[in-house]
Coordinates of C-alpha atoms in Angstrom, one line a residue:
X1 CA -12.3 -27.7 5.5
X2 CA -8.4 -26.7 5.8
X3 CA -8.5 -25.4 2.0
X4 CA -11.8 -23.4 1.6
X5 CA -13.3 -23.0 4.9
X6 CA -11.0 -21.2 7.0
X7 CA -10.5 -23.9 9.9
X8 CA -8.7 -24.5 11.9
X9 CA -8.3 -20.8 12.2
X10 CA -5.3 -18.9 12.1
X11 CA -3.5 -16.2 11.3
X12 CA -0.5 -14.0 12.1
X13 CA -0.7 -9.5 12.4
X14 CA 1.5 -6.8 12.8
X15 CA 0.8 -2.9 13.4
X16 CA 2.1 -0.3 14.9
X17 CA 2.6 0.0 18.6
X18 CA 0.4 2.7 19.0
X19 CA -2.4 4.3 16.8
X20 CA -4.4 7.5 17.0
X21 CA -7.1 8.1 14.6
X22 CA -9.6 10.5 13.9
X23 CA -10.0 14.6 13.4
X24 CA -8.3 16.6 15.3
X25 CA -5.6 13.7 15.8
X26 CA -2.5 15.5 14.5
X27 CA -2.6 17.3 18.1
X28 CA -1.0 14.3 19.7
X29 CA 1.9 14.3 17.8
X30 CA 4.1 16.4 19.5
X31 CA 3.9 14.6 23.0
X32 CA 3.9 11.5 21.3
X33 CA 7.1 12.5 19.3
X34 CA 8.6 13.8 23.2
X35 CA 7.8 10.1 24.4
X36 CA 10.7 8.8 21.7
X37 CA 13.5 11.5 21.9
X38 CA 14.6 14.7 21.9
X39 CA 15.9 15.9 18.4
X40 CA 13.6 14.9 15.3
X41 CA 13.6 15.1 12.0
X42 CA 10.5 16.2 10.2
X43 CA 10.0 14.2 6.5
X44 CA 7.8 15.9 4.4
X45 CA 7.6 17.1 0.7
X46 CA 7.6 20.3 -0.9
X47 CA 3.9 21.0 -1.1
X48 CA 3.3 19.8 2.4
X49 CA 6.1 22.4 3.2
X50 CA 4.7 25.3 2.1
X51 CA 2.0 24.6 4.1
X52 CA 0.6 25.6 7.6
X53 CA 0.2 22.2 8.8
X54 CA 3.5 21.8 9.0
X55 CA 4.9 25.0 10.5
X56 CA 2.0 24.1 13.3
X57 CA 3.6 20.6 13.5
X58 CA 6.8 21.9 13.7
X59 CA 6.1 24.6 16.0
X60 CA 3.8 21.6 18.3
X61 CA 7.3 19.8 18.5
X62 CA 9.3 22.9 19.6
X63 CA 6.9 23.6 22.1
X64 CA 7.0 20.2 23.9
X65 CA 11.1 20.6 23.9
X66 CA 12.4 19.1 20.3
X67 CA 15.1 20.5 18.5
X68 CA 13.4 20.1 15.3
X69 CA 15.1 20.0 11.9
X70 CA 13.2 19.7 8.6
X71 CA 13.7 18.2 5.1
X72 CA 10.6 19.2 2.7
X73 CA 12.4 17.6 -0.3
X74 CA 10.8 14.3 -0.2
X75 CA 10.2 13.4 -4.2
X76 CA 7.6 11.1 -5.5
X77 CA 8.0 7.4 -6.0
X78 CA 11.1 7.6 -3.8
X79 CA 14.4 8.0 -5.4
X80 CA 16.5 5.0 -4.0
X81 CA 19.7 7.7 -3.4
X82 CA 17.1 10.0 -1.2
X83 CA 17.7 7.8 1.6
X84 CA 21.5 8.0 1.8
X85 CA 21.8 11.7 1.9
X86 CA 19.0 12.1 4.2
X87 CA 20.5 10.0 6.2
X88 CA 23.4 12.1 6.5
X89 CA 21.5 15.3 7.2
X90 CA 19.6 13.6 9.8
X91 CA 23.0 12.5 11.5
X92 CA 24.7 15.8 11.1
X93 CA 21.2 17.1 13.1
X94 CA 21.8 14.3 15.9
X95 CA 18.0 13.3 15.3
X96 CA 16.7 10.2 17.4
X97 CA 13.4 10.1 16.2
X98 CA 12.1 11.0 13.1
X99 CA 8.6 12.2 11.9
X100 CA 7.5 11.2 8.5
X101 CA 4.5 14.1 7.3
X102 CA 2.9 13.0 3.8
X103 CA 2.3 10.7 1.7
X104 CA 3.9 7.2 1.3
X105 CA 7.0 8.6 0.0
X106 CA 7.3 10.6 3.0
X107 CA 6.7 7.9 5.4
X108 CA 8.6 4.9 3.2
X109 CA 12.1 7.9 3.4
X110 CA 12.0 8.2 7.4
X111 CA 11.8 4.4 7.7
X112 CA 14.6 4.3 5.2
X113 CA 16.3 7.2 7.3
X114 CA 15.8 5.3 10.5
X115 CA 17.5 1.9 9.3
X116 CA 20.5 3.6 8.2
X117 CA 20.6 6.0 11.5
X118 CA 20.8 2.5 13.3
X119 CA 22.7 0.3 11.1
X120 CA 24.4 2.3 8.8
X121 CA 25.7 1.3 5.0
X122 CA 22.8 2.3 2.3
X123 CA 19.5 1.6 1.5
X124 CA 20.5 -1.1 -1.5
X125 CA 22.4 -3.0 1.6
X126 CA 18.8 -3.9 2.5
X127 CA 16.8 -4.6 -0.3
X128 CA 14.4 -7.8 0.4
X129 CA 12.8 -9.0 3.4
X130 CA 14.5 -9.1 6.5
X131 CA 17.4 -7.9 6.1
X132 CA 17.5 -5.0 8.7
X133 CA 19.4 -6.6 11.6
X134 CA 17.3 -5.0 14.1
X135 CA 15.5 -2.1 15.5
X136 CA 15.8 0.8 14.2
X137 CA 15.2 4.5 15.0
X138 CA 11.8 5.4 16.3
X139 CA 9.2 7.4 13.4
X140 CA 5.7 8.9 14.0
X141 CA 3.9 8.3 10.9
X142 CA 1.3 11.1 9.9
X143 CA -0.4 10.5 7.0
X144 CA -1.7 13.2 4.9
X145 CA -3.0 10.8 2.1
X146 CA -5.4 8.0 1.9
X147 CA -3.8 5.2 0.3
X148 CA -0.6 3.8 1.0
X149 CA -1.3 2.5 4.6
X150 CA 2.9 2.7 5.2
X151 CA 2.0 4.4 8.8
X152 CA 1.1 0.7 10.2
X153 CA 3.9 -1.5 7.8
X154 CA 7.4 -3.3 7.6
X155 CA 8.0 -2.1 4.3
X156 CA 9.4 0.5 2.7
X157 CA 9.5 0.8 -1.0
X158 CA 12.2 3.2 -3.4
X159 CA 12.9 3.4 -6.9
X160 CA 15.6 2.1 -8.0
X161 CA 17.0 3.3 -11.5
X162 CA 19.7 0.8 -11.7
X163 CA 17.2 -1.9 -12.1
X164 CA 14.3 0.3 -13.7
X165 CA 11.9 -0.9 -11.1
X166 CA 11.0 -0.4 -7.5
X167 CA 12.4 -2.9 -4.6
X168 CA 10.9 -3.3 -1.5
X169 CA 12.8 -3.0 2.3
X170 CA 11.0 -5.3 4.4
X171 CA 11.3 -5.8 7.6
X172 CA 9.3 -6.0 11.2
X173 CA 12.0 -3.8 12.2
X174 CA 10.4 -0.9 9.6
X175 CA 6.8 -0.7 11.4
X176 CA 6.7 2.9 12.6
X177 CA 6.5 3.0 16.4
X178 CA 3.4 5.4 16.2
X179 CA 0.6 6.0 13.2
X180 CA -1.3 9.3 14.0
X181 CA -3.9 9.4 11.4
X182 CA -6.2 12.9 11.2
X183 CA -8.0 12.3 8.2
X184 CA -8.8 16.5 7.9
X185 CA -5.0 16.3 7.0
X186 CA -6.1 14.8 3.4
X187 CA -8.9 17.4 2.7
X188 CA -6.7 19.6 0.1
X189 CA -5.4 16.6 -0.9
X190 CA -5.6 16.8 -4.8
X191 CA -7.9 14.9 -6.8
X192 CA -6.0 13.2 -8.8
X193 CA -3.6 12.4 -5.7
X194 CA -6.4 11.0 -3.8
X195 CA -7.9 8.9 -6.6
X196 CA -4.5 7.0 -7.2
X197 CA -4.0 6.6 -3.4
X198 CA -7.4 5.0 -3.2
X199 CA -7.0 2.7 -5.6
X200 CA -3.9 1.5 -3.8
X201 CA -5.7 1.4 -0.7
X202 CA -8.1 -0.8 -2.5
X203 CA -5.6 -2.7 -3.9
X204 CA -3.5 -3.8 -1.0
X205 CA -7.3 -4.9 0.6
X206 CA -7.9 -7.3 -2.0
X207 CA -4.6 -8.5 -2.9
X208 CA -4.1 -9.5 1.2
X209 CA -7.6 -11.3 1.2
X210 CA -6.8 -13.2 -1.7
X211 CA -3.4 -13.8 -0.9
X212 CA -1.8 -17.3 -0.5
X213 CA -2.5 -19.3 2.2
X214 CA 0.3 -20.6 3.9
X215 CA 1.0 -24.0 6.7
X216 CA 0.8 -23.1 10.4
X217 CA 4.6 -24.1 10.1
X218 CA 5.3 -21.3 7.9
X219 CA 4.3 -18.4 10.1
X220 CA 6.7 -18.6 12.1
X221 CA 8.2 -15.3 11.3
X222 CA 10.7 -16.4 9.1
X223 CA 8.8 -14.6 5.9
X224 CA 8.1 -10.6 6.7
X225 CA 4.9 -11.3 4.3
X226 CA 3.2 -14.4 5.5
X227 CA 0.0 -14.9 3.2
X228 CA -3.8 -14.0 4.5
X229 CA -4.8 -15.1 7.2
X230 CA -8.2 -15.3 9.8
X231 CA -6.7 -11.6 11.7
X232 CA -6.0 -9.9 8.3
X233 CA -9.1 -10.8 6.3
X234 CA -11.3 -8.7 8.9
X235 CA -9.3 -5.9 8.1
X236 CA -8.9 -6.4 4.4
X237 CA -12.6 -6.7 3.9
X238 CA -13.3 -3.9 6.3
X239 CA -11.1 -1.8 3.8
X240 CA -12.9 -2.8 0.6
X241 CA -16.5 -1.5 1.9
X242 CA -15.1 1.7 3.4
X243 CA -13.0 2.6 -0.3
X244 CA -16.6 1.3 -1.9
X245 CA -18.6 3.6 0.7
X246 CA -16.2 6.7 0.3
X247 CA -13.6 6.7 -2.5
X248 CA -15.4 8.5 -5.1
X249 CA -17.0 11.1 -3.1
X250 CA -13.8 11.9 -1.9
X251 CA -12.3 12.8 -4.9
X252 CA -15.6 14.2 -6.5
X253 CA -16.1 16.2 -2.7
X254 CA -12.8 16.8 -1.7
X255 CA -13.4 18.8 1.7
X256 CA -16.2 16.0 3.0
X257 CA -14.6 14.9 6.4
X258 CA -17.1 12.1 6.4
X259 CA -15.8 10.7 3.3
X260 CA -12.2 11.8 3.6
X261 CA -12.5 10.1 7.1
X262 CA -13.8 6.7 5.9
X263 CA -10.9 6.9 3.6
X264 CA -8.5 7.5 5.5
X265 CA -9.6 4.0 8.3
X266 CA -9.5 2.3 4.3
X267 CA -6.3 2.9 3.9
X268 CA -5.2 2.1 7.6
X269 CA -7.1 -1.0 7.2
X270 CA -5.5 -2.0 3.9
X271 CA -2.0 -1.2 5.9
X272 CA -3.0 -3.6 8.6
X273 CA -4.3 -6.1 6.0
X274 CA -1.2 -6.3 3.8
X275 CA 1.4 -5.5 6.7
X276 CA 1.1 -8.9 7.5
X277 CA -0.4 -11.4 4.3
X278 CA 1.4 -9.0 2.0
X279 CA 0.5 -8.3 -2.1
X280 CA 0.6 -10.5 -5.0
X281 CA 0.6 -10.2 -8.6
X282 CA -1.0 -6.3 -9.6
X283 CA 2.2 -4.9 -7.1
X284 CA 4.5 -7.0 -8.7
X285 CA 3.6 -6.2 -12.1
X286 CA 3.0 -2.6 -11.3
X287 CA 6.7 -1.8 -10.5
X288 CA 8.0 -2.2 -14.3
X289 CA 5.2 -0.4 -15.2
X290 CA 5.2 2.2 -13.2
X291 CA 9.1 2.5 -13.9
X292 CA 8.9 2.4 -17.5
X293 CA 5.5 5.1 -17.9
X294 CA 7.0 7.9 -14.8
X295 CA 2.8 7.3 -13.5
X296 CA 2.1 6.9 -9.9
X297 CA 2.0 3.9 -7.8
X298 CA -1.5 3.7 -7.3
X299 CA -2.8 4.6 -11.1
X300 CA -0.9 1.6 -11.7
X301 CA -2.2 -1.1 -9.4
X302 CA -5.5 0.5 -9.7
X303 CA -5.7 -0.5 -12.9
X304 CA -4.2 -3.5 -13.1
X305 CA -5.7 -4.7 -10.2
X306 CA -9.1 -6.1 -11.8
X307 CA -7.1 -8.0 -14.3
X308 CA -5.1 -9.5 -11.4
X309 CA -8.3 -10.1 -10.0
X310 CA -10.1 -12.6 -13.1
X311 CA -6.3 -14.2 -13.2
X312 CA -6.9 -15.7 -9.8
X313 CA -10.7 -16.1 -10.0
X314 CA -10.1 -19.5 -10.9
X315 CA -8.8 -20.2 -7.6
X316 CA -10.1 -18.0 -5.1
X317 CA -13.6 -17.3 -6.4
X318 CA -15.2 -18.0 -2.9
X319 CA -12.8 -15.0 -1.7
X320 CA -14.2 -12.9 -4.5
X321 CA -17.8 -13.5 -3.9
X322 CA -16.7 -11.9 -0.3
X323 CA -15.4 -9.0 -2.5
X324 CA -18.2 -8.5 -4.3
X325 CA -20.1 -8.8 -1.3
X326 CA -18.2 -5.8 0.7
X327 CA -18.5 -3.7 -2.4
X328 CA -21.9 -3.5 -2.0
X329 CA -22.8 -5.7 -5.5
X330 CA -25.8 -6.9 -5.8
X331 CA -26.7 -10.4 -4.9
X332 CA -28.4 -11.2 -8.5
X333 CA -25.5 -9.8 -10.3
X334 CA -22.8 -11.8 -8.0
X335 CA -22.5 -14.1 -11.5
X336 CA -19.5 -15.8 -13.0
X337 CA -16.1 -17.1 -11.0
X338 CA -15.3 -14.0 -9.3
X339 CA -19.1 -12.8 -8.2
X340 CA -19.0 -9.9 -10.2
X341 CA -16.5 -8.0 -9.0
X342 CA -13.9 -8.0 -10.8
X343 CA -16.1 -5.6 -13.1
X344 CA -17.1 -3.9 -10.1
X345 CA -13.7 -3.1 -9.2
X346 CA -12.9 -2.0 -12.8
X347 CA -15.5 0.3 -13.0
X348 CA -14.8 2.4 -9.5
X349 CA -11.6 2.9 -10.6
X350 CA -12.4 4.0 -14.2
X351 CA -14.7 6.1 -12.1
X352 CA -12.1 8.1 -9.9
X353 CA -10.1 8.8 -12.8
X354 CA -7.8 5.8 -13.5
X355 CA -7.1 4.4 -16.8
X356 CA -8.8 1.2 -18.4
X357 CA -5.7 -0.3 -20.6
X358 CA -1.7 0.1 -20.2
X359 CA -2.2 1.3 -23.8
X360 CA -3.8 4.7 -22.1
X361 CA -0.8 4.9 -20.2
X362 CA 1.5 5.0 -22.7
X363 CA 2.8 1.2 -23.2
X364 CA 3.5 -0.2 -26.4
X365 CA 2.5 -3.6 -27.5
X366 CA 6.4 -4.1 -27.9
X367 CA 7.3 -3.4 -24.1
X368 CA 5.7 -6.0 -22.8
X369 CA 7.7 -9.6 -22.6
X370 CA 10.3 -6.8 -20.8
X371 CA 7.8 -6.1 -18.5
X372 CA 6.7 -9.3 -17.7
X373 CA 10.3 -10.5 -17.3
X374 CA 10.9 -7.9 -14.6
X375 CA 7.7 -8.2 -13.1
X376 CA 9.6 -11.6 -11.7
X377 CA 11.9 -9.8 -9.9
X378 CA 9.6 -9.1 -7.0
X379 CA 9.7 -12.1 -5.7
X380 CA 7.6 -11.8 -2.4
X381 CA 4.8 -10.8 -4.7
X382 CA 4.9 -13.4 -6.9
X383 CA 4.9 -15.8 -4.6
X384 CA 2.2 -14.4 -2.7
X385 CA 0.0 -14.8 -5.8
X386 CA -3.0 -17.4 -4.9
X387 CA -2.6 -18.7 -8.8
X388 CA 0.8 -19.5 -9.9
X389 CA 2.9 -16.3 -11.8
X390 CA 5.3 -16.9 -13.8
X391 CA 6.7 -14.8 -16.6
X392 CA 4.5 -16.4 -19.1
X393 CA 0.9 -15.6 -17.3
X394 CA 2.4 -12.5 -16.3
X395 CA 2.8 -11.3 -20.0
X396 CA -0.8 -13.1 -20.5
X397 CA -2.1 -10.7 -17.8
X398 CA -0.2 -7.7 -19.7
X399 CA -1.2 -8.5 -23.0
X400 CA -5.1 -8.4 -21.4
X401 CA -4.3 -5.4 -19.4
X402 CA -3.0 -3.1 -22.6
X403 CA -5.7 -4.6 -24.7
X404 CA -8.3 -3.9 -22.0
X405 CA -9.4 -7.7 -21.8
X406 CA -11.0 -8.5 -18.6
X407 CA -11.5 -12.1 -19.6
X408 CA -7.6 -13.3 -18.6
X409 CA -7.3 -16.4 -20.3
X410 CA -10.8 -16.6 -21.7
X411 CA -12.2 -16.6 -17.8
X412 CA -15.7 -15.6 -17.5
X413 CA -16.2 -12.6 -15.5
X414 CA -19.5 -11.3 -13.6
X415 CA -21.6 -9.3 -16.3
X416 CA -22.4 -6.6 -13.8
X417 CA -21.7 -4.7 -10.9
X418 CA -24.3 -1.3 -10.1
X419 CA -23.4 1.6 -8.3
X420 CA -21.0 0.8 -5.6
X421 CA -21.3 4.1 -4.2
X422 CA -23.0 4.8 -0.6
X423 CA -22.9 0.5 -0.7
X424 CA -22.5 -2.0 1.8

C-alpha cells in the first residue's frame, strides 16, 4: 500500500515556534517582539507606511521598551540588492530582532535581513537550500495579506535580475521565530492584491499535496523541502476548502472578516503545507514568467497552476480526486484523471480575476523554449514534481498554458466543476 495508500504513515513538519491567530491578534505583537530583544527593525512597504496600523505597531513596540527603527521601502517581488542595504541600515540601528509588517515581500526582506545580521556576506552567498549556517536573528511575522504563508516558512524568495528569474533562500534556519496573524489586517487589502495572493495560497496547498513522495531515509533533514507527507496533507487540504469557501468573497467583499478570516488560516495552512513537502512544477515555471511579464507572483501560479495540475493527473489522480473533493465539486462531476478539478481550479481563479492563457499576460509564442529552459533552474521545484519535468514537458506545459489548453498532452480532464463557492 506504500505507493497509493499512505502506509506506513509518515511525514516530517516545520512551523513557527509560536503562532497567534485571529482578530484582534496584532495586539500581541509588541510583548512578543519584547520577548526576543530590545532594538527592532520594522519591515514594511510604502502603502503599509502610510498607514495607521503601523504608526500603532510602532508606537505598541515603543511602549513595551523598543527602540524602534523603520524601513517602509520594501518593493514588490523583492529586489535581490534590497537585502544588502537593509542589512546595513538594520546594523547601523543595532536591531536584534526584526519585525516583518506586509506582504511576502516584507516578510521574505526581514528573513533576508536576519541571515545577513547573523552571518554576514550577501544574500546571493545563500541562494539554494541550506546554505544558512545557522540561526539567525529572530523576526515576528505579521501578515497583512492572504497568500504567501512566508510567516510559518524556511524560505525566502528575491528577484534576481542577473539571472532574470527569482531564486529561493531555503533554510530551517529562515522560519520566523513568531507568526501573528490578525486577518482584520488584510481587510483594505486591494482586490486585485488579494486575488493573486489567494491564488498563491491555493497554489502552494495543492502543489504540497501532490508533491513527491519521498523514502523514510530521505527525511532525514538533509533536503529543506522533503516531499508531502501524512502531517502536511492535513494542512494542505485544510487550505484548499478554506480558499474554495472564502477566496472570492473576499475579493468581491473586501471588508468581510468572516471571509477575510478564513483566508487568512488558507494561507497559514498553505505555509504549513509547503514549509515542509515544498512546491513543484507551476513555482518553478512561474519564476521566468513572472521575470520576463513584471506580473505578480501569485497571477502567475494562479494560472498556471491548473495546467500543472492535468500534467501530473496521470500520476496522482487519487490525490486529485481529494482536491476536487475539498473544493466542494460535486461527486457526479468528479470525472476524468484528476476528478474534475483541474477545471474547478481554473475556473475560481478566472473567477477572482486571474488570467486564462500566458498569451493574456503578455508572452509571445517565441519566448517560450527560453522559458522552459529557465524554468530548470529551480531545481528543488522540479524535482519536487510528482511526474517527471524536464525542459521538454516544461515547454509542453507552456505551449498549453499560452494556448489555454487544459488537456496537457492530450490528458482528459473532468468536464465540470459547479460553483465552488460557500463549498465543502
Amino acid at each position: 500500500m506504500d505507493a497509493l495508500g499512505e502506509l506506513p504513515l509518515r511525514g516530517l513538519l516545520r512551523g513557527s515556534r509560536e503562532v497567534l491567530f485571529g482578530a484582534g491578534t496584532r495586539g500581541s505583537v509588541p510583548a512578543a517582539t519584547a520577548r526576543l530583544g530590545r532594538r527592532a527593525l520594522v519591515v514594511t512597504d510604502p502603502r503599509l507606511g502610510a498607514d495607521p496600523a503601523t504608526g500603532q505597531l510602532v508606537d505598541g513596540l515603543r511602549a513595551a521598551g523598543l527602540a524602534v527603527a523603520v524601513h517602509d521601502r520594501a518593493a514588490p517581488e523583492l529586489p535581490v540588492e534590497d537585502g544588502a542595504a537593509l542589512a546595513e541600515e538594520a546594523r547601523r540601528h543595532g536591531a536584534d530582532v526584526l519585525v516583518g509588517f506586509g506582504g511576502g515581500s516584507c516578510m521574505d526582506l526581514a528573513k533576508v535581513v536576519a541571515v545577513l545580521l547573523a552571518h554576514g556576506g550577501t544574500p546571493q552567498d545563500y541562494y539554494g537550500e541550506d546554505r544558512v549556517p545557522g540561526p539567525v536573528a529572530p523576526v515576528v511575522a505579521v501578515p497583512t495579506t492572504a497568500g504567501t504563508g512566508s510567516e510559518v516558512t524556511p524560505v525566502a524568495v528575491v528577484t534576481d535580475a542577473e539571472r532574470a528569474s527569482k531564486v529561493g533562500i531555503s533554510s530551517r534556519h529562515l522560519v520566523p521565530h513568531t507568526a501573528v496573524v490578525d486577518p482584520e489586517l488584510a481587510i483594505t487589502c486591494p482586490p486585485s492584491v488579494t486575488a493573486a495572493a489567494g491564488a498563491d495560497a491555493l497554489a502552494h496547498c495543492v502543489e504540497a499535496f501532490t508533491a513527491v513522495r519521498r523514502r523514510v531515509d530521505e527525511l532525514d533533514g538533509a533536503r529543506v523541502f522533503v516531499g508531502r507527507g501524512v502531517l502536511t496533507d492535513h494542512w494542505a487540504l485544510l487550505g484548499v476548502r478554506h480558499v474554495a469557501r472564502h477566496l472570492r468573497r473576499c475579493v468581491e467583499v473586501p471588508d468581510d472578516l468572516e471571509a477575510r478570516s478564513g483566508m487568512a488560516l488558507a494561507a497559514l495552512a498553505g505555509g504549513m503545507a509547503f514549509g515542509t513537502a515544498g512546491t513543484a512544477g507551476a513555482h518553478a515555471v512561474q519564476y521566468p514568467v513572472g521575470a520576463l511579464t513584471r506580473t505578480p507572483h501569485g497571477t502567475g501560479v494562479g494560472l498556471l497552476l491548473p495546467y500543472v495540475m492535468a500534467f501530473v493527473a496521470p500520476v496522482v489522480g487519487d490525490r486529485l480526486r481529494e482536491v476536487a473533493e475539498a473544493l466542494g465539486v460535486p461527486e457526479a462531476q468528479r470525472t476524468g484523471p484528476d476528478a474534475g478539478s483541474v477545471r474547478a481550479v481554473a475556473d475560481l481563479v478566472a473567477a477572482i480575476g486571474i488570467p486564462r492563457t500566458l498569451a493574456e499576460l503578455g508572452v509571445g509564442a517565441d519566448d517560450l523554449p527560453a522559458l522552459a529552459a529557465a524554468s530548470m533552474s529551480a531545481r528543488r521545484l522540479v524535482e519536487n514534481s510528482p511526474r517527471e519535468l524536464d525542459e521538454a514537458a516544461a515547454l509542453r506545459l507552456l505551449r498549453a498554458a499560452h494556448a489555454g489548453d487544459l488537456a496537457v498532452d492530450g490528458q482528459e480532464v473532468g468536464a465540470a466543476s459547479g460553483d465552488t463557492e460557500g463549498a465543502a
